[in-house]
XYZ file of C-alpha atoms in Angstrom:
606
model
C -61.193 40.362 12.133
C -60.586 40.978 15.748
C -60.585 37.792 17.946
C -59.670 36.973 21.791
C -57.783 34.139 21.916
C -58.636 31.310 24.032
C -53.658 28.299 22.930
C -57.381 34.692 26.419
C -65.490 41.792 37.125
C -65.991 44.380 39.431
C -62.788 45.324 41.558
C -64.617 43.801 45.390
C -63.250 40.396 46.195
C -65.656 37.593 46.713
C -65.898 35.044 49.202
C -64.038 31.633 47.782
C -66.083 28.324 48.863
C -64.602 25.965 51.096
C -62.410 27.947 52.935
C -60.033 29.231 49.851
C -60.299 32.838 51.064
C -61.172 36.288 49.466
C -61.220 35.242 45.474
C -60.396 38.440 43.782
C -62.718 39.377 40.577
C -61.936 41.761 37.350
C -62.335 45.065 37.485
C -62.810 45.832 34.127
C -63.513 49.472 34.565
C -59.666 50.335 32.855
C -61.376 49.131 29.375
C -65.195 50.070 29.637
C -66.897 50.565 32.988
C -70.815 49.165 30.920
C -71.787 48.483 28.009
C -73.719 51.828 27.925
C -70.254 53.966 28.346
C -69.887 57.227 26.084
C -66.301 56.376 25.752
C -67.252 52.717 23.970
C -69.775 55.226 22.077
C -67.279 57.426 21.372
C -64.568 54.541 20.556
C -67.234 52.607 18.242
C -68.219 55.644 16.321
C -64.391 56.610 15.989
C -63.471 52.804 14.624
C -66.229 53.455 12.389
C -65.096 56.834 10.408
C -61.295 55.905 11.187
C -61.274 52.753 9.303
C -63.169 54.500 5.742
C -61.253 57.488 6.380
C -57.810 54.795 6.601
C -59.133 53.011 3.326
C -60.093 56.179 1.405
C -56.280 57.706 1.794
C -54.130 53.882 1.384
C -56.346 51.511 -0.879
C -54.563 51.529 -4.716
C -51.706 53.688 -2.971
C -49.145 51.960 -0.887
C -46.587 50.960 -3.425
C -46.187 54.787 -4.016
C -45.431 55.669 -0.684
C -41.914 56.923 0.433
C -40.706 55.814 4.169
C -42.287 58.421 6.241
C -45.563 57.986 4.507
C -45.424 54.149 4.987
C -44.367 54.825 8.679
C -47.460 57.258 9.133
C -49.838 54.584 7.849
C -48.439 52.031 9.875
C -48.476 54.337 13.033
C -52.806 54.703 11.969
C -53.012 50.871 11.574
C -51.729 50.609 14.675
C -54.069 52.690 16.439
C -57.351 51.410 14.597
C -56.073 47.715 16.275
C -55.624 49.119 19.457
C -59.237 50.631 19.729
C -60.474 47.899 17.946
C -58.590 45.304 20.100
C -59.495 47.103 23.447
C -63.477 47.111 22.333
C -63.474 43.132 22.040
C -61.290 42.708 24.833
C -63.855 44.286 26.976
C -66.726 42.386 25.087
C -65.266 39.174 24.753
C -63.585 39.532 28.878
C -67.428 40.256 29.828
C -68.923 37.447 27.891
C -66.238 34.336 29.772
C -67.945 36.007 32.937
C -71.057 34.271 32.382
C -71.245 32.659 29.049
C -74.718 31.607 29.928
C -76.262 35.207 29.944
C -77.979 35.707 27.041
C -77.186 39.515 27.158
C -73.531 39.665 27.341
C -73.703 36.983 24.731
C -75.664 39.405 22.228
C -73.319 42.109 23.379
C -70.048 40.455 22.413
C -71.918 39.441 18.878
C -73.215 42.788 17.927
C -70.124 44.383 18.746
C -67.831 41.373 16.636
C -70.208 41.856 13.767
C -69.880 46.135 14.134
C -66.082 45.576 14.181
C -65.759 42.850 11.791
C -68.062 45.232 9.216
C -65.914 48.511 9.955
C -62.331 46.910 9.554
C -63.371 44.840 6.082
C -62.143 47.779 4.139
C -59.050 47.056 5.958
C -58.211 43.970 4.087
C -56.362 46.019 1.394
C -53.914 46.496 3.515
C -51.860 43.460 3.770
C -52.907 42.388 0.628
C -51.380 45.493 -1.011
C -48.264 44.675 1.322
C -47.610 41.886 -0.433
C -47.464 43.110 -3.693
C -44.863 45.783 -2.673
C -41.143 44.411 -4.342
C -38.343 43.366 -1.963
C -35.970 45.718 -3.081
C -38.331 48.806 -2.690
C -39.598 47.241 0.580
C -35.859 46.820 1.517
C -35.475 50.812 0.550
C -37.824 52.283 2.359
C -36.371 50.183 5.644
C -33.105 51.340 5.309
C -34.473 54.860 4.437
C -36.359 55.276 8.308
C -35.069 53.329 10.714
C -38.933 53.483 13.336
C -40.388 52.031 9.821
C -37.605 49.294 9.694
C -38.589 48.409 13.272
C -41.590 46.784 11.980
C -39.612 44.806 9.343
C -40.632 41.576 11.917
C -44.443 42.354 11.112
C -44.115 42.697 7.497
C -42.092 38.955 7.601
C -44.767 37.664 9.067
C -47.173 39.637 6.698
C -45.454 38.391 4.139
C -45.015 34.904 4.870
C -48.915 34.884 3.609
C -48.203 35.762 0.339
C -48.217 32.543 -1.317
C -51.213 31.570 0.083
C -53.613 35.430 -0.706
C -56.172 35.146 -2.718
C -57.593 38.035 -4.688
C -58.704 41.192 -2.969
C -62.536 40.665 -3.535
C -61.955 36.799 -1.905
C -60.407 38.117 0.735
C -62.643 40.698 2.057
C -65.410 37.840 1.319
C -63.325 35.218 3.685
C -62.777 38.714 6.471
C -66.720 38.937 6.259
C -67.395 35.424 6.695
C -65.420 34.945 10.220
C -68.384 35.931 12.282
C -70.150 32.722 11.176
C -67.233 30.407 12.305
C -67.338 32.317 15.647
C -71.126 31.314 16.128
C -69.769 27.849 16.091
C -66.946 28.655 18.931
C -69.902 30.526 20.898
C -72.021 26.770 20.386
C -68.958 25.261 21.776
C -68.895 27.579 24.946
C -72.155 28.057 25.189
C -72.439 24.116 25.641
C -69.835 23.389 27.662
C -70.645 25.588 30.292
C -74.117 24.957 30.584
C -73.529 21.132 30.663
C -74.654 19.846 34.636
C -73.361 16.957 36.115
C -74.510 14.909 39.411
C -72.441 13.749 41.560
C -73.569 12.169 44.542
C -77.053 14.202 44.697
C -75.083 17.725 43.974
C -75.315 19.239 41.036
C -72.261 20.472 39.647
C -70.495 22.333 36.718
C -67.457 20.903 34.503
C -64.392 22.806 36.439
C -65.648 21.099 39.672
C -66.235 18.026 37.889
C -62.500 17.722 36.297
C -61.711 18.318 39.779
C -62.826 15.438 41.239
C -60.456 13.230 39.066
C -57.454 14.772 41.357
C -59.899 13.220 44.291
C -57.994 11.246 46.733
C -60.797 9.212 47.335
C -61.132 6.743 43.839
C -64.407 6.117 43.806
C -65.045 9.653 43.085
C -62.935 10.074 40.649
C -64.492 6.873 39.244
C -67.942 8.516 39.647
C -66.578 11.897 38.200
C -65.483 9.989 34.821
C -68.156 7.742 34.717
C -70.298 11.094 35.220
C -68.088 12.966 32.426
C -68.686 10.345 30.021
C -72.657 10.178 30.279
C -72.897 13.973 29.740
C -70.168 13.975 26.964
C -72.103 11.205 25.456
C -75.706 12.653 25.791
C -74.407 15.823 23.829
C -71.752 14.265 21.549
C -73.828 15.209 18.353
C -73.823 19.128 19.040
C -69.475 18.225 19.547
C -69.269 16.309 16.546
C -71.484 19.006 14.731
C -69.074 21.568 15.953
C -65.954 19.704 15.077
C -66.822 18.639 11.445
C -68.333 22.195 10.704
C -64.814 23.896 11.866
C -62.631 21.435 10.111
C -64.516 21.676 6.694
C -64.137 25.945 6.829
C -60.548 24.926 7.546
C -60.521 22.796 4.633
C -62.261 25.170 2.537
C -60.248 27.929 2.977
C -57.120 25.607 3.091
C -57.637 24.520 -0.530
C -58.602 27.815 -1.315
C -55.131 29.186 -0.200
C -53.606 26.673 -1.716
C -51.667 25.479 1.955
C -49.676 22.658 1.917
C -51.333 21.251 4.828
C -54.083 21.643 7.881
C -51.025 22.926 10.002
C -49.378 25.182 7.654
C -51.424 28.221 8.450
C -50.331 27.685 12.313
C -47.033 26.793 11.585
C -47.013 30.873 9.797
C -48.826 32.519 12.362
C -46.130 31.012 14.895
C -43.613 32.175 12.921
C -42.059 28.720 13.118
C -40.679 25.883 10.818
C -42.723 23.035 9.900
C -39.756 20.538 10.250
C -38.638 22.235 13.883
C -42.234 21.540 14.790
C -41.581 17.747 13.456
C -38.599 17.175 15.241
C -40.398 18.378 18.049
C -43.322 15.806 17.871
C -41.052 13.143 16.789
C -38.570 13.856 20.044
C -41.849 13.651 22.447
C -43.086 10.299 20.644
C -40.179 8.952 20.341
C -39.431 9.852 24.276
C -42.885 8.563 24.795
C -41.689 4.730 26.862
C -38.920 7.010 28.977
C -41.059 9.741 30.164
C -44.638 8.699 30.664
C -44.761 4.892 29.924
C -42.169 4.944 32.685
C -43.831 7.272 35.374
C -47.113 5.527 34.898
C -45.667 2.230 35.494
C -44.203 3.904 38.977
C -47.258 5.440 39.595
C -49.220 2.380 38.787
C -47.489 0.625 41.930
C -47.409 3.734 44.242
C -51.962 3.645 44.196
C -51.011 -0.475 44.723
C -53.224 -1.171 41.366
C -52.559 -4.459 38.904
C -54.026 -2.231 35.998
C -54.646 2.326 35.842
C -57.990 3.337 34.771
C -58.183 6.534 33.469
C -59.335 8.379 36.466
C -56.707 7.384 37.774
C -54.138 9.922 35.839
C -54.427 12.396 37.922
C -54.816 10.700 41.172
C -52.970 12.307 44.013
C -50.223 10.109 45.508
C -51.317 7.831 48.696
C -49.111 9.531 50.727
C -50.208 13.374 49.751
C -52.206 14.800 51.885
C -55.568 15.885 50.931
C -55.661 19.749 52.058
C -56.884 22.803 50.942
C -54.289 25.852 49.807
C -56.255 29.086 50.005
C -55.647 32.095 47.765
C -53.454 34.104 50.516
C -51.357 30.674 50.551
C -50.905 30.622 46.920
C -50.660 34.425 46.319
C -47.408 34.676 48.721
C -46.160 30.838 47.388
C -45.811 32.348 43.790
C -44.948 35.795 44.701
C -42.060 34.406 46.749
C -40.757 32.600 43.966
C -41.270 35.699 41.433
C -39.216 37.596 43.698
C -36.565 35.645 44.714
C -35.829 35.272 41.140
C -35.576 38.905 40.618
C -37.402 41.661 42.423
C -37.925 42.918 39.215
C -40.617 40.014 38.726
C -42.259 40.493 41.716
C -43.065 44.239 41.233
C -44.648 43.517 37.852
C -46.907 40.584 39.177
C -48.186 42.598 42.068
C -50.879 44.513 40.202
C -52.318 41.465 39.154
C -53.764 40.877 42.727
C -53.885 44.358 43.914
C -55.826 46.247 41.149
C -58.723 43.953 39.895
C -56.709 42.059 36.763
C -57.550 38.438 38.167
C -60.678 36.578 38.356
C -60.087 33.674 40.266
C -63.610 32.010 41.403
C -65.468 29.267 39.809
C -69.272 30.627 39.210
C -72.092 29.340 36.964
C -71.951 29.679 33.704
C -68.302 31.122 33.943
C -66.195 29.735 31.602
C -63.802 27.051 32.462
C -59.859 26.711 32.646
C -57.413 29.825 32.975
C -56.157 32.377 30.352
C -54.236 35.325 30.402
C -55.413 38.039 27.884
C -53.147 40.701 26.622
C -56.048 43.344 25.700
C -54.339 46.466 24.077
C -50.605 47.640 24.972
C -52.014 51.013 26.648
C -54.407 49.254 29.099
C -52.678 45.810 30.779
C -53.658 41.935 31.261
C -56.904 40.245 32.592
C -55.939 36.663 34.238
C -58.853 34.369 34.669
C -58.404 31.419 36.868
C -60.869 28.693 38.280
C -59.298 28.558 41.772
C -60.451 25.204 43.338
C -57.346 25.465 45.889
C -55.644 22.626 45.076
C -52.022 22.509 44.632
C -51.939 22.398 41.156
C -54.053 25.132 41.387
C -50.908 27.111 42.811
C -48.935 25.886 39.310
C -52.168 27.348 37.354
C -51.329 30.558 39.168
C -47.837 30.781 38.368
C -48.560 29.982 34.310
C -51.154 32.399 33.816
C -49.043 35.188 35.888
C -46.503 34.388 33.863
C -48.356 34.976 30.596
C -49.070 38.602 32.584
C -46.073 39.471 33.813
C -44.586 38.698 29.912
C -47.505 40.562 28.114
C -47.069 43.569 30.385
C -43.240 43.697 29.510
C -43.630 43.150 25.784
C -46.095 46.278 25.811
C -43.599 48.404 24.843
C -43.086 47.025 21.371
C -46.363 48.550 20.659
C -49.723 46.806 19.067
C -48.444 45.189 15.842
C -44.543 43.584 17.581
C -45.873 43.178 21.469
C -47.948 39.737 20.099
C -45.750 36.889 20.584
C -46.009 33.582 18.676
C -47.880 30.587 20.473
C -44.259 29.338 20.129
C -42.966 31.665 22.722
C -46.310 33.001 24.065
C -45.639 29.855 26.819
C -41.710 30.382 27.668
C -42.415 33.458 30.858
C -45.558 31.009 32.020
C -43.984 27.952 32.093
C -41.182 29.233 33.795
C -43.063 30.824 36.378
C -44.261 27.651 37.095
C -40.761 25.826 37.010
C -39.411 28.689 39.666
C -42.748 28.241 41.870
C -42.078 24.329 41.924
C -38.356 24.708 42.702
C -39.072 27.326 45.625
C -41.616 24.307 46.839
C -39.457 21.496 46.601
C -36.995 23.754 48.684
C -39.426 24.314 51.152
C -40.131 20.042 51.194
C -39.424 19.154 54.973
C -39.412 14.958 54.379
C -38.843 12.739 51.745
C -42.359 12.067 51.140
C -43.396 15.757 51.019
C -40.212 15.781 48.018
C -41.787 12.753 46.635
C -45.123 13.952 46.013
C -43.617 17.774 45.045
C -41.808 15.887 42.078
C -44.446 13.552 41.053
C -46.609 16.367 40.785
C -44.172 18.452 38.329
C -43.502 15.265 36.114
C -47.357 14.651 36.169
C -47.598 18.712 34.904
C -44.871 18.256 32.331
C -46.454 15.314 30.939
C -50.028 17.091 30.599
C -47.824 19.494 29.269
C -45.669 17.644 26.303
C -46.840 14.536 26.007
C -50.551 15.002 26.390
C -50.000 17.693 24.341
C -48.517 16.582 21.088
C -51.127 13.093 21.310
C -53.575 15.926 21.279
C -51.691 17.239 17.957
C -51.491 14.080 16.577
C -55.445 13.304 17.383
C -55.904 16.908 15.202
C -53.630 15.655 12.910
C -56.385 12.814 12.470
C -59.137 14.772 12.308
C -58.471 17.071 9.631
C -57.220 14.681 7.574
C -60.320 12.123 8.249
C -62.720 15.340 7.640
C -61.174 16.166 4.372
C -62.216 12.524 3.195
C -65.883 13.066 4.226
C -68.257 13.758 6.965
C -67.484 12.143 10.506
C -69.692 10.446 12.728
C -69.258 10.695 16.265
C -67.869 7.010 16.347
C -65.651 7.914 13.994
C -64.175 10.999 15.956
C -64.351 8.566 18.945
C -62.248 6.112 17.117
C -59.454 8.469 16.063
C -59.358 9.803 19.932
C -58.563 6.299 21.696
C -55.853 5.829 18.469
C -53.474 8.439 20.180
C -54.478 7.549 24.137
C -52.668 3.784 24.072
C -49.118 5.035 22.564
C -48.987 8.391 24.590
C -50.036 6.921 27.966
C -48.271 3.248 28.040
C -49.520 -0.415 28.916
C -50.058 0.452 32.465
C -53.574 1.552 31.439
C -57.063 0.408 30.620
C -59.379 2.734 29.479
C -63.414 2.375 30.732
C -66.198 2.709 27.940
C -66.851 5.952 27.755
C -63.364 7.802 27.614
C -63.439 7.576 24.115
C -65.735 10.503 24.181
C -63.227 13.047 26.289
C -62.092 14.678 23.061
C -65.454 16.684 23.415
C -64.299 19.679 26.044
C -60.701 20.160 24.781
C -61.451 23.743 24.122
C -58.239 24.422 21.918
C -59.435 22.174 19.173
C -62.305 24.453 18.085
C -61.123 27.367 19.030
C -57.456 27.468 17.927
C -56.319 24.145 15.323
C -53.209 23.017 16.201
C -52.555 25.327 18.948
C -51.693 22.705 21.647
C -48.226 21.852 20.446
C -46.743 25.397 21.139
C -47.623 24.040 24.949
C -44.937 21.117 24.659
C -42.829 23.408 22.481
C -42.833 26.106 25.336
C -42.767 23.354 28.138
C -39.258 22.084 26.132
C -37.874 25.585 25.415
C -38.252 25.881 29.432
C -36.370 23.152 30.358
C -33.562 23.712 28.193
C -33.666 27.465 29.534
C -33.639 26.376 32.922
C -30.792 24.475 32.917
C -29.093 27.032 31.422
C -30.200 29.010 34.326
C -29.398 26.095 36.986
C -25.756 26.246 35.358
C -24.960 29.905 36.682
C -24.774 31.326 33.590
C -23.871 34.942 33.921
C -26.334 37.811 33.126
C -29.082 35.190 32.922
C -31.997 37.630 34.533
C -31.094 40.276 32.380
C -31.005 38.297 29.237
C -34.607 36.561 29.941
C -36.086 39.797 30.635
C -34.633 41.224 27.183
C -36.371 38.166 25.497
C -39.989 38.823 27.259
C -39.702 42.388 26.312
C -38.876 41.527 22.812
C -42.282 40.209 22.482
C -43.245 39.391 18.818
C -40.190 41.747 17.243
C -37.744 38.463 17.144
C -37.892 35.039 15.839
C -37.204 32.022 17.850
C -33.229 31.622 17.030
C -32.387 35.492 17.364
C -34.326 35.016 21.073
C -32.292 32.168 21.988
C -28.920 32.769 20.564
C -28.082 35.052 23.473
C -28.332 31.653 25.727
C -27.072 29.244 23.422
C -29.848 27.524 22.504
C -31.027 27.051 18.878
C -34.568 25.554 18.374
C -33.857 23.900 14.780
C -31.308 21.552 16.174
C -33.073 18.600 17.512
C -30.776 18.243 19.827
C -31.975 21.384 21.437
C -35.716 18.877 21.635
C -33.930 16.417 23.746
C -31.939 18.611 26.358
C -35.574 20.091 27.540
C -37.038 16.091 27.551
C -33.663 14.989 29.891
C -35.037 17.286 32.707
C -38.709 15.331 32.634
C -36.543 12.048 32.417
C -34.093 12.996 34.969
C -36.864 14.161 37.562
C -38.269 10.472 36.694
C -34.980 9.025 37.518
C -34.778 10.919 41.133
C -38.373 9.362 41.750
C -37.354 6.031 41.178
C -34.104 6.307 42.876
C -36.421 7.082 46.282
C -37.680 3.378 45.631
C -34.633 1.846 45.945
């Protein structure tokens, strides 16, 4: 079943509030230019006969087929995803518009249930994969070298293998996705018609969140105080959502026979289960050194006995409160693309010039930033909800990032462009580090510096050590839901469990907060997604100071490893730098930088 992934407008630029500028908007004309277009006509009715035309001349038959036939039913399986991919991209790109309109919403579930009906006779296919013997599957790779070039996909293909269930099951569990996705649609449906009032104007949850980076603290106090009625008055429909989600997960889990809630991730991010341990256990363990310890500073920088949770994100005293608008920010990251390597700067000029951003916050739009891939013949959609703050600038950099790497890893082709979660965060998060460095350059005074690297160390906590207590809070959950039903009080409960050891003793947290679990988007949409953020934000770090070091042939070597895409696993991707995820050394080179950043702050207080 065909999916956009969450961790995923017309061309004329819109008027940004508050003095942020022209806001560009999607033009999503290079997919579909309506929903009435003969070529999504033509492109339905083709998915339709393609797919029983595929299954009539491949079910019962792949285990007879020599190289070049294998090859030529790859090269069809490839197209059927790319039509079918480019259909829901368009759909689902439509539908994050305005999640609120009740006819994009129909349109994005009529086509998911066409496509999800025409590709069931699909399933055979990897399921007849897996019965194909090594050494024949090894033959026909070293037999036709373009079919051994897919060798990566049929790893990963077969990775599943223990876990397949009979054919009949599996076209039954294909089938059955569409009802799962009725609960994600819930989920976004909800959250972006929730309304909250602050101060007598009405507002929705991006321009809430904002306010918690207020200067002013008693609206960020109002802002959470306001977050936690709202997330209260609806916490049934969350907990509904939640339980329902994790119990298919469990279902199909036990079904499978997995080893555990994470194990299907763990395979779909082509990644070991004990390098995504010694991940978690490097970021808990570094858990008093990184944020413990910047909280603490930060505690006495606001001039506060005790944090409240609103005040996490507070700027710094000393930053001043302005307003970056999108010309600002455009030439900030674009700067620090290019100075990198022109080469970087080239690719990420499209994004602004042609339509492939959508940076305003609307009604009903949905809320955060994504960067989807659509199809490898067409080229990324970035959506952004631009408030103009300075982390708004970092936002920028990560999702071009995500672009910039999905436009390079076209190439591979549909089936080896994908990259793992893993790695799907190394070109964003660098973006972002080479955007911050070109800042702090820029920094004129020691309090300008000051703020510049409080504001990274603040991002790379969100980043890893937010992150995995988010992992360990799903961690929680699935295990709590396999036990039973769980009330909201109980979901509640296992939330502020993981809040106290990730955030330190410099912080009390208001009633209410333990309700903020509700609008973290990942944990309905994607289970265990959020750790790939602290294992890209890690990977990063160690890259960079690989980068900082001099190392010769660096640019040409990172933009091997974006173009790679999904073709390579983790350790042949690294190698080429010296840097080998499974050692867990590797997990505490990329945590040094966050502590060493930490130590430079506190060396300014001396």
């Amino acid at each position: 079943m065909f999916q956009l992934p969450f961790p995923v407008r017309d061309a004329n630029a819109s008027s940004g509030a508050d003095g942020l500028g022209k806001l560009p908007e999607w033009d999503l004309s290079d997919l579909y230019t309506s929903e009435e277009a003969p070529e999504l006509s033509r492109d339905l009715d083709w998915l339709q006969g393609e797919c029983a035309s595929f299954a009539a001349d491949y079910e019962g038959k792949l285990a007879d087929l020599d190289a070049d036939g294998l090859l030529a039913c790859v090269l069809r399986n490839e197209q059927i995803n790319n039509i079918a991919g480019r259909i829901m991209s368009y759909a689902g790109l439509r539908y994050y518009q305005l999640t609120t309109d009740a006819g994009r919403a129909k349109f994005l579930s009529d086509v998911q249930e066409k496509v999800t009906v025409f590709t069931t006779p699909l399933v055979f296919f990897t399921l007849e994969i897996n019965r194909i013997e090594d050494g024949k599957l090894d033959a026909l790779f070293a037999a036709n070298a373009d079919l051994a070039r897919y060798k990566p996909v049929f790893d990963r293909i077969r990775a599943m293998k223990p876990y397949q269930l009979s054919d009949e099951l599996e076209r039954f569990m294909h089938d059955l996705g569409i009802v799962g996705d009725a609960w994600e649609k819930l989920f976004d449906e909800t959250i972006a018609g929730l309304t909250f009032e602050i101060d007598g104007e009405e507002l929705g949850i991006e321009a809430t969140l904002n306010h918690l980076t207020e200067q002013d603290r008693a609206k960020r106090e109002a802002a959470s105080r306001e977050l936690a009625r709202v997330f209260a008055d609806n916490i049934k429909t969350f907990a509904r959502v939640h339980n329902t989600q994790a119990k298919e997960k469990e279902i199909i889990d036990r079904w499978r026979g997995m080893p555990s809630p994470q194990m299907g991730r763990h395979l779909s991010n082509d990644v070991e289960p004990e390098v995504v341990e010694a991940l978690r256990e490097a970021v808990v363990a570094a858990y008093p050194k990184l944020s413990h310890r910047y909280y603490e500073l930060k505690r006495k920088w606001l001039g506060l006995d005790r944090m409240q949770v609103w005040d996490r994100n507070a700027p710094l005293p000393m930053e001043a409160t302005r307003i970056v608008d999108w010309d600002e920010a455009r030439d900030t990251v674009m700067e620090a693309y290019a100075a990198f390597d022109p080469r970087m700067g080239e690719l990420a000029e499209p994004f602004f010039d042609k339509g492939w951003i959508d940076a305003g916050v609307k009604p009903g739009k949905a809320p955060g930033a994504f960067a989807h891939p659509t199809v490898t013949n067409v080229h990324p959609y970035v959506m952004l909800n631009y408030l103009g703050k300075p982390r708004d600038v970092m936002t920028l950099a990560h999702e071009l990032g995500h672009g910039v790497h999905q436009v390079l890893a076209a190439d591979q082709g549909e089936m080896l462009s994908s990259t793992p979660l893993t790695l799907a965060e190394t070109a964003s998060v660098f973006g972002e580090m080479l955007t911050f460095r070109k800042m702090l350059e820029k920094a004129k005074t020691k309090e300008e510096r000051k703020v510049l690297l409080a504001g990274k160390v603040e991002d790379m906590i969100n980043t890893v050590v937010r992150q995995i207590a988010f992992y360990d809070f799903e961690c929680k959950l699935h295990a709590a839901r396999a036990d039973g039903e769980l009330t909201p009080e109980d979901i509640n409960a296992l939330w502020m469990s993981v809040q106290a050891e990730s955030l330190g003793d410099a912080f009390d947290f208001m009633e209410g907060y333990e309700t903020f679990w509700a609008y973290i988007p990942h944990f309905v949409h994607s289970p265990f997604y959020v750790y790939a953020y602290a294992f890209g934000d890690g990977l990063v770090n160690a890259l960079y100071s690989v980068y900082a070091e001099g190392a010769e042939g660096f640019e040409d070597k990172y933009f091997d490893m974006l173009k790679a895409g999904g073709s390579k696993h983790h350790k042949e991707l690294l190698a080429p730098f010296g840097l080998d995820a499974s050692d867990p050394k590797f997990w505490d080179k990329g945590l040094s930088m966050i502590s060493g950043l930490i130590d430079e702050l506190e060396a300014m207080e001396e």
